[in-house]
CSV table of C-alpha atoms and ligand atoms in Angstrom, one decimal:
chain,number,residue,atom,x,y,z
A,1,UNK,CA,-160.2,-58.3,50.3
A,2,UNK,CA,-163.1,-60.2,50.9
A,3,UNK,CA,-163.7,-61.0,54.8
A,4,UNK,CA,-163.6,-64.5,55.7
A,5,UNK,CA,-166.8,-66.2,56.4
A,6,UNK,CA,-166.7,-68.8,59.2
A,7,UNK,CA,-168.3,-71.8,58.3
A,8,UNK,CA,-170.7,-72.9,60.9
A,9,UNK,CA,-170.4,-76.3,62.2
A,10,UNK,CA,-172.7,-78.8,60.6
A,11,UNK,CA,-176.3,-79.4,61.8
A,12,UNK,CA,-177.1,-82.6,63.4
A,13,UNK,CA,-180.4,-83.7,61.8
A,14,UNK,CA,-183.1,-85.8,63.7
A,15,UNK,CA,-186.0,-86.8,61.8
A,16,UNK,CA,-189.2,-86.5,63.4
A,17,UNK,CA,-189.3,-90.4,61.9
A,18,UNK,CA,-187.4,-93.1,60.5
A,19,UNK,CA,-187.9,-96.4,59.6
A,20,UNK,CA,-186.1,-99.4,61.0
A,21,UNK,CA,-185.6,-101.1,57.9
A,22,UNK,CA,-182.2,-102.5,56.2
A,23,UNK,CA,-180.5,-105.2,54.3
A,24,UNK,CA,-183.5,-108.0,55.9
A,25,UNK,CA,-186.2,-106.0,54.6
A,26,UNK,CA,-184.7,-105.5,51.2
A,27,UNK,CA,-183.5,-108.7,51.2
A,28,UNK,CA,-187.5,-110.2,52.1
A,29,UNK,CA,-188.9,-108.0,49.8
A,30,UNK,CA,-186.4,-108.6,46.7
A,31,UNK,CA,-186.9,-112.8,47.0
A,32,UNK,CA,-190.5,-111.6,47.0
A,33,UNK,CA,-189.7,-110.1,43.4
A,34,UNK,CA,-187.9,-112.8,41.7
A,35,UNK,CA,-190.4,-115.3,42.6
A,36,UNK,CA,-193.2,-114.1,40.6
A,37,UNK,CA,-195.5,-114.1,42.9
A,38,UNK,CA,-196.1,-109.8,44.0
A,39,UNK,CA,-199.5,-110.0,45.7
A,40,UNK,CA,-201.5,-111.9,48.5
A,41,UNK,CA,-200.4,-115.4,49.0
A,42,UNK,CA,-198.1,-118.0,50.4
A,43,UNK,CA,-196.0,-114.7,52.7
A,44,UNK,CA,-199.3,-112.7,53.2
A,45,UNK,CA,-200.8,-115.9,54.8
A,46,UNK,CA,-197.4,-116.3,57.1
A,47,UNK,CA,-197.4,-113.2,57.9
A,48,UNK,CA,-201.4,-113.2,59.1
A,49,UNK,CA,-200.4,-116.7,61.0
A,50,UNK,CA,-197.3,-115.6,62.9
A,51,UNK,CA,-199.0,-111.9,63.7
A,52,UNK,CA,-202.0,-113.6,65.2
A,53,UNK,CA,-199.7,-116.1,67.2
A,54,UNK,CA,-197.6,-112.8,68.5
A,55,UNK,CA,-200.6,-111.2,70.0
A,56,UNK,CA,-202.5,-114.2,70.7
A,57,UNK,CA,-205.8,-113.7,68.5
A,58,UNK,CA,-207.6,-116.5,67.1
A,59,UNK,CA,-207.7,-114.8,63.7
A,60,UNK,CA,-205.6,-112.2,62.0
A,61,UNK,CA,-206.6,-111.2,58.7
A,62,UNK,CA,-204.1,-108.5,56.6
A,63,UNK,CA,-205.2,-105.8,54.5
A,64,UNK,CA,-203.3,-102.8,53.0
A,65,UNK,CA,-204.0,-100.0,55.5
A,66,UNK,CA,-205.7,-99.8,59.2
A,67,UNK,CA,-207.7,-97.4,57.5
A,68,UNK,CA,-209.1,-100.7,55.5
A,69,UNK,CA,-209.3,-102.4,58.7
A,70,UNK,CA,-211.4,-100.3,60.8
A,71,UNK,CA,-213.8,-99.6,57.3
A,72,UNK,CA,-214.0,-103.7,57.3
A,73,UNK,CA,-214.8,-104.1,61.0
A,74,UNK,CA,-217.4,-101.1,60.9
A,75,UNK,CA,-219.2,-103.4,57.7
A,76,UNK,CA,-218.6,-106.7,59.7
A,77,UNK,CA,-221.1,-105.7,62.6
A,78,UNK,CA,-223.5,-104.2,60.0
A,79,UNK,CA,-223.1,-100.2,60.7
A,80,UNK,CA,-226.0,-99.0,58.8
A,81,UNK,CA,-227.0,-95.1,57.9
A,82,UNK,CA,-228.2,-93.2,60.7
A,83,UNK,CA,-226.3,-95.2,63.5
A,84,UNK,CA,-223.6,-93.4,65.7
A,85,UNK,CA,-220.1,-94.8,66.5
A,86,UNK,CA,-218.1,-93.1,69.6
A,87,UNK,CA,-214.9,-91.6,68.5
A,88,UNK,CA,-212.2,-89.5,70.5
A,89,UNK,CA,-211.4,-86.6,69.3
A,90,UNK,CA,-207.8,-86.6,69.7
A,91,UNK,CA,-207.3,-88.9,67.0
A,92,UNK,CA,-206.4,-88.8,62.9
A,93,UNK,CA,-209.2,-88.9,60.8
A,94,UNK,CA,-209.1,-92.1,59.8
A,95,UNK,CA,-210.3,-93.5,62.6
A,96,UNK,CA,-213.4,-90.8,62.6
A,97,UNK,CA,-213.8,-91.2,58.5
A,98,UNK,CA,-214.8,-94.8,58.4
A,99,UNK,CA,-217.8,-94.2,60.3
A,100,UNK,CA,-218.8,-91.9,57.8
A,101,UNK,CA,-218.3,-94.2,55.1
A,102,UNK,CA,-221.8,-95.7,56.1
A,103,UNK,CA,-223.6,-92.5,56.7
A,104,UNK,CA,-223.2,-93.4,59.9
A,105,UNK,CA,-222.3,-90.3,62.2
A,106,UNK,CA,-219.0,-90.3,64.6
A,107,UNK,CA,-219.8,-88.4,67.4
A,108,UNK,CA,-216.6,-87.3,68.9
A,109,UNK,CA,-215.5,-87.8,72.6
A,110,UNK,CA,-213.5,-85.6,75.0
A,111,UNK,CA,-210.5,-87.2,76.2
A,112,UNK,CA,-208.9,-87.9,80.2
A,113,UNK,CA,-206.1,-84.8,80.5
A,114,UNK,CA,-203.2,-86.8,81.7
A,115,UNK,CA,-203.1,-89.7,79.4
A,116,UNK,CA,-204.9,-88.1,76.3
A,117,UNK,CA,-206.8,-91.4,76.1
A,118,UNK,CA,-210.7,-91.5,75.2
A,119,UNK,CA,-212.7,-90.1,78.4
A,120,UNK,CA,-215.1,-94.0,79.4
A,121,UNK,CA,-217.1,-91.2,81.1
A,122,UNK,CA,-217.6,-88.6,78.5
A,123,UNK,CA,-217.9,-91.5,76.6
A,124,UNK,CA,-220.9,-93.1,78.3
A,125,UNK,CA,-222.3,-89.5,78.7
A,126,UNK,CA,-222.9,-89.4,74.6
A,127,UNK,CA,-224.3,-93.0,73.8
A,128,UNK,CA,-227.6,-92.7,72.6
A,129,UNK,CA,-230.3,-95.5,71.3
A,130,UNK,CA,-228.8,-95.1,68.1
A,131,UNK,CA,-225.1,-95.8,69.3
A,132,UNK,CA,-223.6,-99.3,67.7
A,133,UNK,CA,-219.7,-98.9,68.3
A,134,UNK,CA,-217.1,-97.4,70.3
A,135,UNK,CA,-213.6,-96.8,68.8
A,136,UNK,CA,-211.0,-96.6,71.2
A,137,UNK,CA,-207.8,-95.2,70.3
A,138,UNK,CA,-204.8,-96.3,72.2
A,139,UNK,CA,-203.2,-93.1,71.8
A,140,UNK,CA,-199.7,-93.0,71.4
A,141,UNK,CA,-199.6,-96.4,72.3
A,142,UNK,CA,-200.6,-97.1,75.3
A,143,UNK,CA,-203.9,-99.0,75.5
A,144,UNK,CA,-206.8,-97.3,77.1
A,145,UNK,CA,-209.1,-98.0,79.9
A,146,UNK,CA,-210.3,-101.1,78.3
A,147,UNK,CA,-211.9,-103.0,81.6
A,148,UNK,CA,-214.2,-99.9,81.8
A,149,UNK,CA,-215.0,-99.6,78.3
A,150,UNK,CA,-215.7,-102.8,77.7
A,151,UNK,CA,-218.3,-102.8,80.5
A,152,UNK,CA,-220.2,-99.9,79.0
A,153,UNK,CA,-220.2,-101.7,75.5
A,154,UNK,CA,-222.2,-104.4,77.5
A,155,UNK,CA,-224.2,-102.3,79.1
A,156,UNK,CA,-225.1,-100.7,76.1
A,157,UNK,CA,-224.9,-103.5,73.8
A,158,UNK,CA,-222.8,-101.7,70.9
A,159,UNK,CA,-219.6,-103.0,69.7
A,160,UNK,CA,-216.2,-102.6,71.1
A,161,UNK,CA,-213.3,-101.8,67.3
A,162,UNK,CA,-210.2,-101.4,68.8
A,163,UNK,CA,-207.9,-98.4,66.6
A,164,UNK,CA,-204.7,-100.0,67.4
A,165,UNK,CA,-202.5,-98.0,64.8
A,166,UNK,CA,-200.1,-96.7,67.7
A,167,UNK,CA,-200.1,-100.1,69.8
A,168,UNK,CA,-197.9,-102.6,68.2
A,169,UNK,CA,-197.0,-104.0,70.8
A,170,UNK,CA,-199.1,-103.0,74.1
A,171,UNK,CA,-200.3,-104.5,76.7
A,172,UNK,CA,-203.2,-103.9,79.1
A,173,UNK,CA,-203.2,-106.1,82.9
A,174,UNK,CA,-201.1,-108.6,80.9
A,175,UNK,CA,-203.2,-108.8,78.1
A,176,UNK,CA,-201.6,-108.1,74.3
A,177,UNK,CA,-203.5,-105.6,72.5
A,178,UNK,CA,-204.8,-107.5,69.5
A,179,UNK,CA,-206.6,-110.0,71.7
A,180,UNK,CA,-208.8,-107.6,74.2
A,181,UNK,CA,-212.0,-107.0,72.6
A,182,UNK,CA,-214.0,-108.4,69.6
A,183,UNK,CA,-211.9,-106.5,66.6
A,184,UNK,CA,-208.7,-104.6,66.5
A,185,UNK,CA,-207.2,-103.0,63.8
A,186,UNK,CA,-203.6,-102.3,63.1
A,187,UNK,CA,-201.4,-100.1,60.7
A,188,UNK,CA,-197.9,-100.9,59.2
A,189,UNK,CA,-197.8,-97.5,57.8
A,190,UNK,CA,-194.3,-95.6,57.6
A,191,UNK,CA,-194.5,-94.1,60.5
A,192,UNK,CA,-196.0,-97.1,62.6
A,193,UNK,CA,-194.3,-99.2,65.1
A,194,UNK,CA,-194.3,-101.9,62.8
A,195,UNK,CA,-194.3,-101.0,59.0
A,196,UNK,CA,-194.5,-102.1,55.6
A,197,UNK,CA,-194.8,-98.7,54.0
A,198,UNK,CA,-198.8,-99.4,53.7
A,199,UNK,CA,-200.1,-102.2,55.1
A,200,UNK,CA,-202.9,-103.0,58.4
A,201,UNK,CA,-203.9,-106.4,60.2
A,202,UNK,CA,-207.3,-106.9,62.1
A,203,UNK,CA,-207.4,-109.8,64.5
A,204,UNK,CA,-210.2,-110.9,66.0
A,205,UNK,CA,-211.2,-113.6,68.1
A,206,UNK,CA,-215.0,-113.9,66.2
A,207,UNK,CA,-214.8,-117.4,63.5
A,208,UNK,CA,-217.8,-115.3,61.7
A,209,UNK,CA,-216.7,-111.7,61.8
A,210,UNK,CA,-213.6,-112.8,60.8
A,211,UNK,CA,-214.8,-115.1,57.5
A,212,UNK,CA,-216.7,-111.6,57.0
A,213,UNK,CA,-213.8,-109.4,57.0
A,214,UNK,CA,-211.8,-111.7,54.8
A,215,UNK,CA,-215.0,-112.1,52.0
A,216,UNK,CA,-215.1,-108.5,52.4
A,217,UNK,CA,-211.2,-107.5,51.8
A,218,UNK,CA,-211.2,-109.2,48.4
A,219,UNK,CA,-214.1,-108.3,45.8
A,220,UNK,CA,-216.4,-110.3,48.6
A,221,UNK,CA,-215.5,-113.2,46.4
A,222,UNK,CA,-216.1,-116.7,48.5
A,223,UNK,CA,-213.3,-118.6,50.5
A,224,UNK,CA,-209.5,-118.3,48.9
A,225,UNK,CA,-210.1,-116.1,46.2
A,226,UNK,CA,-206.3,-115.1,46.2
A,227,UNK,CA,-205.5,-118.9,44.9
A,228,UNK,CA,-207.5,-118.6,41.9
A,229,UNK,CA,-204.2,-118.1,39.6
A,230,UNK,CA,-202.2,-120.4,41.4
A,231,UNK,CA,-201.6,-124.2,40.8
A,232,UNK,CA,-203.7,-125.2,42.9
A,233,UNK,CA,-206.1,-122.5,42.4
A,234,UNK,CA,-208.8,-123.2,39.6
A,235,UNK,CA,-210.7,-120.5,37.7
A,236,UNK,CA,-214.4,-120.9,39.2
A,237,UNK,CA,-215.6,-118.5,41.6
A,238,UNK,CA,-218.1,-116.8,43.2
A,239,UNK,CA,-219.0,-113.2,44.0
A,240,UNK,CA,-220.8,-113.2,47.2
A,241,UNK,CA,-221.0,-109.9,47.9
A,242,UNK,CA,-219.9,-106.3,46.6
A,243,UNK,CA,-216.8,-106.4,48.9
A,244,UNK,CA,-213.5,-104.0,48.3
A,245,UNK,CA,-210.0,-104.0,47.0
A,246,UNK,CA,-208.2,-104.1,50.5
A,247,UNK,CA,-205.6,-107.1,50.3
A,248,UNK,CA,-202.1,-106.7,51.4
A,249,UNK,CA,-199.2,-107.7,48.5
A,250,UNK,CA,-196.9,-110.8,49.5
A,251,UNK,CA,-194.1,-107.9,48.9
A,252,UNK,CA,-195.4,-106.0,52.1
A,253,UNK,CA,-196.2,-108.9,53.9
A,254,UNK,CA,-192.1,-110.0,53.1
A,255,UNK,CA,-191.3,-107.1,54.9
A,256,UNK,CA,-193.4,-107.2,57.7
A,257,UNK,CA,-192.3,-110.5,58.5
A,258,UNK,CA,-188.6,-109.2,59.3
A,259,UNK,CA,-190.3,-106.6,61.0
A,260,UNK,CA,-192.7,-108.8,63.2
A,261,UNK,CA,-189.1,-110.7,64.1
A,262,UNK,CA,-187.5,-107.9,65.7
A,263,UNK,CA,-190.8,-106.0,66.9
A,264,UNK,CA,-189.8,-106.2,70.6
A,265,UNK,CA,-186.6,-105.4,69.9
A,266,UNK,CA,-187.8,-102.0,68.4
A,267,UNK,CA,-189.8,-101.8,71.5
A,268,UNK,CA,-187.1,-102.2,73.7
A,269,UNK,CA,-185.4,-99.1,72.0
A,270,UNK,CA,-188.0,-97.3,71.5
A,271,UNK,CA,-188.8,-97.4,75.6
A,272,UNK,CA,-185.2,-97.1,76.2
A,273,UNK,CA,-185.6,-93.3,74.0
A,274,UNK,CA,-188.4,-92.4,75.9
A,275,UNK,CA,-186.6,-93.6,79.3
A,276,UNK,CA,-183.7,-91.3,78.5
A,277,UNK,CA,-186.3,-88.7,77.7
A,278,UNK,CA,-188.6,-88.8,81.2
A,279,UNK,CA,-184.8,-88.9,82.8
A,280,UNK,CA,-183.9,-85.0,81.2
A,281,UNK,CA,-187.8,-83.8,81.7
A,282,UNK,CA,-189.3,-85.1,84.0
A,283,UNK,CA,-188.1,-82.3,86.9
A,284,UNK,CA,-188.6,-79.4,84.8
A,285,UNK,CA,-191.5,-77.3,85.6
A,286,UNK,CA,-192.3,-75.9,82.3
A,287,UNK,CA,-192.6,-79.9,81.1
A,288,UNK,CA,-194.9,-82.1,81.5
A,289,UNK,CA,-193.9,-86.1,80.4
A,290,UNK,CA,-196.6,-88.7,79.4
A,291,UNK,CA,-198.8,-90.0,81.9
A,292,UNK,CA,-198.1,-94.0,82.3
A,293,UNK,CA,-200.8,-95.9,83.5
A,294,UNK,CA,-199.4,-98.8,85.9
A,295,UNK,CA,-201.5,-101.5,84.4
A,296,UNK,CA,-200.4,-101.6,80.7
A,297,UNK,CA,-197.2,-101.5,78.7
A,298,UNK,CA,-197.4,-98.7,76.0
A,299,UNK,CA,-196.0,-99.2,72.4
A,300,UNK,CA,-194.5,-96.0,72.6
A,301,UNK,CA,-195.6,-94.5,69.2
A,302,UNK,CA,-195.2,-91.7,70.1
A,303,UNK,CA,-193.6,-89.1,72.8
A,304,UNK,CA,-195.5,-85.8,73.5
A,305,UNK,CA,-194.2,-83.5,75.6
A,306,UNK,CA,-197.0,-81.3,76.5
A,307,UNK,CA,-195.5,-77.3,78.3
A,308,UNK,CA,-196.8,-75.2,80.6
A,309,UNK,CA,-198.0,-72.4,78.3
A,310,UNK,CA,-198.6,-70.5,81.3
A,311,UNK,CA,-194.6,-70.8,82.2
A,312,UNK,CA,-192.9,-69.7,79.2
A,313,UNK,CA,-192.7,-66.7,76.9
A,314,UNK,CA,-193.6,-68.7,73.8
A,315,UNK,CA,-196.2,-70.7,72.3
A,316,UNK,CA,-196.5,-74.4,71.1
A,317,UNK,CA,-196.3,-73.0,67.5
A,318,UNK,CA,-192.8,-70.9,68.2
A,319,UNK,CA,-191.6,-74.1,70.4
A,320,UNK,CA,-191.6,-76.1,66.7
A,321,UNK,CA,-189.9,-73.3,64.7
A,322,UNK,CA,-187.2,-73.3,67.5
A,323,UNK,CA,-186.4,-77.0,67.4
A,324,UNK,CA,-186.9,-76.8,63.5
A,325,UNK,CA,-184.0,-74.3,63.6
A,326,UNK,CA,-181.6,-76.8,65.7
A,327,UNK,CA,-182.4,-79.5,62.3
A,328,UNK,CA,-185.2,-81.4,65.0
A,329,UNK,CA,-188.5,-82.7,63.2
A,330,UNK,CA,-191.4,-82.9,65.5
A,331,UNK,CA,-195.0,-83.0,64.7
A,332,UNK,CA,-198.5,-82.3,67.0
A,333,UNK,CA,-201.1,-85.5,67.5
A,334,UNK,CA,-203.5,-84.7,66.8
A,335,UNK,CA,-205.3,-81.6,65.8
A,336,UNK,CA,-208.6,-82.7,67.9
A,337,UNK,CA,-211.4,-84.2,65.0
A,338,UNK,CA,-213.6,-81.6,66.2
A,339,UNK,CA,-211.7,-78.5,65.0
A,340,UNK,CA,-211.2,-79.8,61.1
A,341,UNK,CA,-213.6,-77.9,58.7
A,342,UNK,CA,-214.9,-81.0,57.9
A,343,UNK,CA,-215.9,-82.7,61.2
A,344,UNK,CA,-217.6,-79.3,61.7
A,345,UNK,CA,-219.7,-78.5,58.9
A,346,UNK,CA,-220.3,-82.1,58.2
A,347,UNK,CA,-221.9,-82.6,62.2
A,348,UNK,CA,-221.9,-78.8,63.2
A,349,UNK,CA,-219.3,-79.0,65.9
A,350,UNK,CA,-218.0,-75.9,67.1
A,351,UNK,CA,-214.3,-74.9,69.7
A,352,UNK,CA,-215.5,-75.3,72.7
A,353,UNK,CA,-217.7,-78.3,72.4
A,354,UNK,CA,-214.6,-80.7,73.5
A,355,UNK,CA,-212.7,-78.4,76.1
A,356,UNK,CA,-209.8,-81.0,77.6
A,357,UNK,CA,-209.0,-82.1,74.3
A,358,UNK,CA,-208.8,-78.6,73.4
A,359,UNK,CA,-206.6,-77.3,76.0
A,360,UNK,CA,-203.9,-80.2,75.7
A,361,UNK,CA,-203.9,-79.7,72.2
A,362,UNK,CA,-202.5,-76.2,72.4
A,363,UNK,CA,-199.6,-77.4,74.3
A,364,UNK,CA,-198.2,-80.5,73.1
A,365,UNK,CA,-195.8,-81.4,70.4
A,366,UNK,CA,-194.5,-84.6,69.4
A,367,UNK,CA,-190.5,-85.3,69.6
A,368,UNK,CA,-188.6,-87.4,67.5
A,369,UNK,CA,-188.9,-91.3,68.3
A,370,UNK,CA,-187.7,-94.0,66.6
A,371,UNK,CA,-185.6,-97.5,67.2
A,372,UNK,CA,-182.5,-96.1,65.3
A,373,UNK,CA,-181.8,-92.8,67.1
A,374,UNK,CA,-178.1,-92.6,68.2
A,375,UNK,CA,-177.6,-90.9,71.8
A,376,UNK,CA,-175.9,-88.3,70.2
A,377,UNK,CA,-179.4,-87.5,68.1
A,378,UNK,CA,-181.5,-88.0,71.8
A,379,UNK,CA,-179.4,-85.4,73.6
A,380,UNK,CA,-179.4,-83.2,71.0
A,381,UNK,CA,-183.3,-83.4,71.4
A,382,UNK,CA,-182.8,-82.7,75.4
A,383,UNK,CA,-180.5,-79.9,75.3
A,384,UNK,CA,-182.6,-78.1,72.3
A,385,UNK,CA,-185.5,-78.5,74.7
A,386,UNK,CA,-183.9,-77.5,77.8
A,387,UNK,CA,-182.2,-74.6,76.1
A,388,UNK,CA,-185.4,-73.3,74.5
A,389,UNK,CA,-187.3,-73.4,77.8
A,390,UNK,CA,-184.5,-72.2,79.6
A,391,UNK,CA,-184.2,-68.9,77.7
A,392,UNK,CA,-188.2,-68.6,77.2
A,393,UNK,CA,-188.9,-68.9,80.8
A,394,UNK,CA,-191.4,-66.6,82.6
B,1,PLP,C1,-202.1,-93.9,61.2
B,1,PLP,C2,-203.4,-94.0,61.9
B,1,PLP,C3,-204.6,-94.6,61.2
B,1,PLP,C4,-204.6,-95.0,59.8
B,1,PLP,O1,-203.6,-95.9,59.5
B,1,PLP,P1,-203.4,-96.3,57.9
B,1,PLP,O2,-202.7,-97.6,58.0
B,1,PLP,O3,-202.5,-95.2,57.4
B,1,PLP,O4,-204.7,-96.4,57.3
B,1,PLP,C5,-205.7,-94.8,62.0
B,1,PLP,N1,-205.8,-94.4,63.2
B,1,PLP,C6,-204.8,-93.7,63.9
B,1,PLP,C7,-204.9,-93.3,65.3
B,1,PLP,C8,-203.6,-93.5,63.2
B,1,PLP,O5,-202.6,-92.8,63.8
């Protein structure tokens, strides 16, 4: 007779991510669909008008990634070949790639070790007489040191492109991230705060960088090119520059819409995740929680938990497998810039050359965070963790 397996009790599954989206969204995006109209138009230009109103820019101006948006800024203040933007390298490399899109060479920056943002003094140690922009990343969501950094761009004369991909919405001394500096570019991608599968917004505050950007996200045709098969569109128009393919569709923009309406909403549970979180963490030794700066309001994005290598038996990479097995998806942000193949035979950087990034890179790992998690999912999360560091401990 065969023995009798016992079944094991089902898994409970968190995702790393998933998207608040429902019956709205579908419902945005389906009236979207039986109107005929699928790309850029009457939604995409609601969507640009209440986004700039919510974070209080003069001009908001949607494309189809923040990739898009941060390539259209960099073109916008004229990055030419040979210039050098300042990057941190604890970033994806998007944010790093634009630059090179211009032959233009991103030379990487270390970052502070409790909040992961961009180091304003490692920072002003690498500008050079061939610098032109800094690239801040608010990393994880919560805006960087922007006071400071914005008084080295005017030192230096170079231009300030906020990478806002994580900050939707933030804050910094009461100020909404979209209004700070002279460009800042967001992402709606699937994993974003805000999404519509693909999409990106740049607002800026600039009537002439902003008429740029928008020449320059369709074909650099002249004003309104999107009306042209409309009614009150007419054929004639004119190519004013070789500009790109970067518009957002009125089907994305549908979405973001419902998305934009219950933005602080998400925000409120996203917080309320990371609350419950710091709560279960924050006294363990082998944990370390995210550094909060007093002044600004983070986005939450994202929630690394960063151990004490030095405290436990096990590294960052047996710390994932462990939580894979209990059905939890994490991930690690970022692999520093600076370690790629690319970022190092393209501009010969080597391990070493970026040291805190380094060292917090080895030890942090990115939990599951998103609107929708159930308490049940968010304890699961907090005993995994507990119970892996309580039976790795030194
Ligand atoms: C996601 C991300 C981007 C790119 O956003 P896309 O909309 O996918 O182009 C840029 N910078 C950072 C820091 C990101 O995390």
């Amino acid at each position: 007779m065969k023995a009798e397996t016992k079944l094991a009790e089902p898994q409970l599954q968190v995702p790393f991510h998933s998207a608040d989206v429902g019956e709205a969204e579908a419902q945005a995006a389906a009236d979207v669909i039986r109107s005929g109209w699928l790309t850029m138009g009457a939604r995409t230009i609601e969507f640009e008008r209440q986004f700039a109103e919510y974070v209080g820019a003069k001009h908001a101006i949607a494309v189809n990634s923040c990739t898009a948006a941060l390539h259209l800024a960099l073109e916008a203040i004229h990055l030419q070949q040979g210039d050098e933007v300042l990057v941190p390298t604890t970033t994806f490399t998007a944010t790093g790639e634009v630059v090179t899109y211009f032959g233009a060479k991103p030379v990487l920056v270390d970052v502070e070790p409790d909040t992961l943002l961009m180091s304003v003094a490692d920072a002003a140690a690498r500008i050079t007489p061939k610098t032109k922009a800094i690239i801040p990343v608010h990393y994880g969501g919560q805006p960087c040191d922007m006071d400071e950094i914005l008084a080295l761009a005017a030192k230096h004369n170079i231009h300030v492109i906020e990478d806002a991909a994580h900050s939707l919405p933030a804050s910094y001394k009461g100020r909404p991230v979209g209004c700070i500096s002279e460009i800042t570019a967001f992402s709606f991608y699937a994993t974003k705060t805000l999404s519509t599968g693909e999409g990106g917004m740049i607002t800026t505050g600039n009537d002439d960088l902003a008429a740029r950007m928008r020449i320059m996200r369709l074909h650099g045709i002249g004003r309104d090119a999107w009306k042209r098969y409309s009614a009150e569109g007419s054929w004639y128009y004119e190519v004013l520059d070789a500009g790109f393919k970067y518009n957002l569709t009125d089907i994305a923009a549908a979405i973001g819409l419902v998305q934009l309406g219950k933005c602080d909403d998400m925000n409120v549970r996203r917080a309320a995740v990371v609350q419950r979180y710091n709560d279960a963490f924050a006294s363990m030794n082998e944990l370390q929680v995210p550094t909060t700066k007093p002044d600004r309001q983070s986005a939450w994005h994202l929630y690394p938990l960063r151990f004490h290598l030095d405290r436990i038996k096990i590294d960052r990479k047996e710390v994932i497998c462990q939580l894979k097995d209990r059905g939890i998806g994490t991930s690690v942000h970022f692999i520093p810039l600076h370690l790629h193949p690319y970022y190092q035979s393209a501009y010969g950087y080597r391990r070493g050359d970026l040291p805190a990034a380094e060292r917090e890179y080895e030890r942090y790992v990115s939990l599951p965070l998103f609107p929708g998690m159930t308490y049940e999912q968010i304890d699961h999360v907090i005993h995994s963790v507990k119970q892996i560091v309580k039976a790795n401990r030194r």
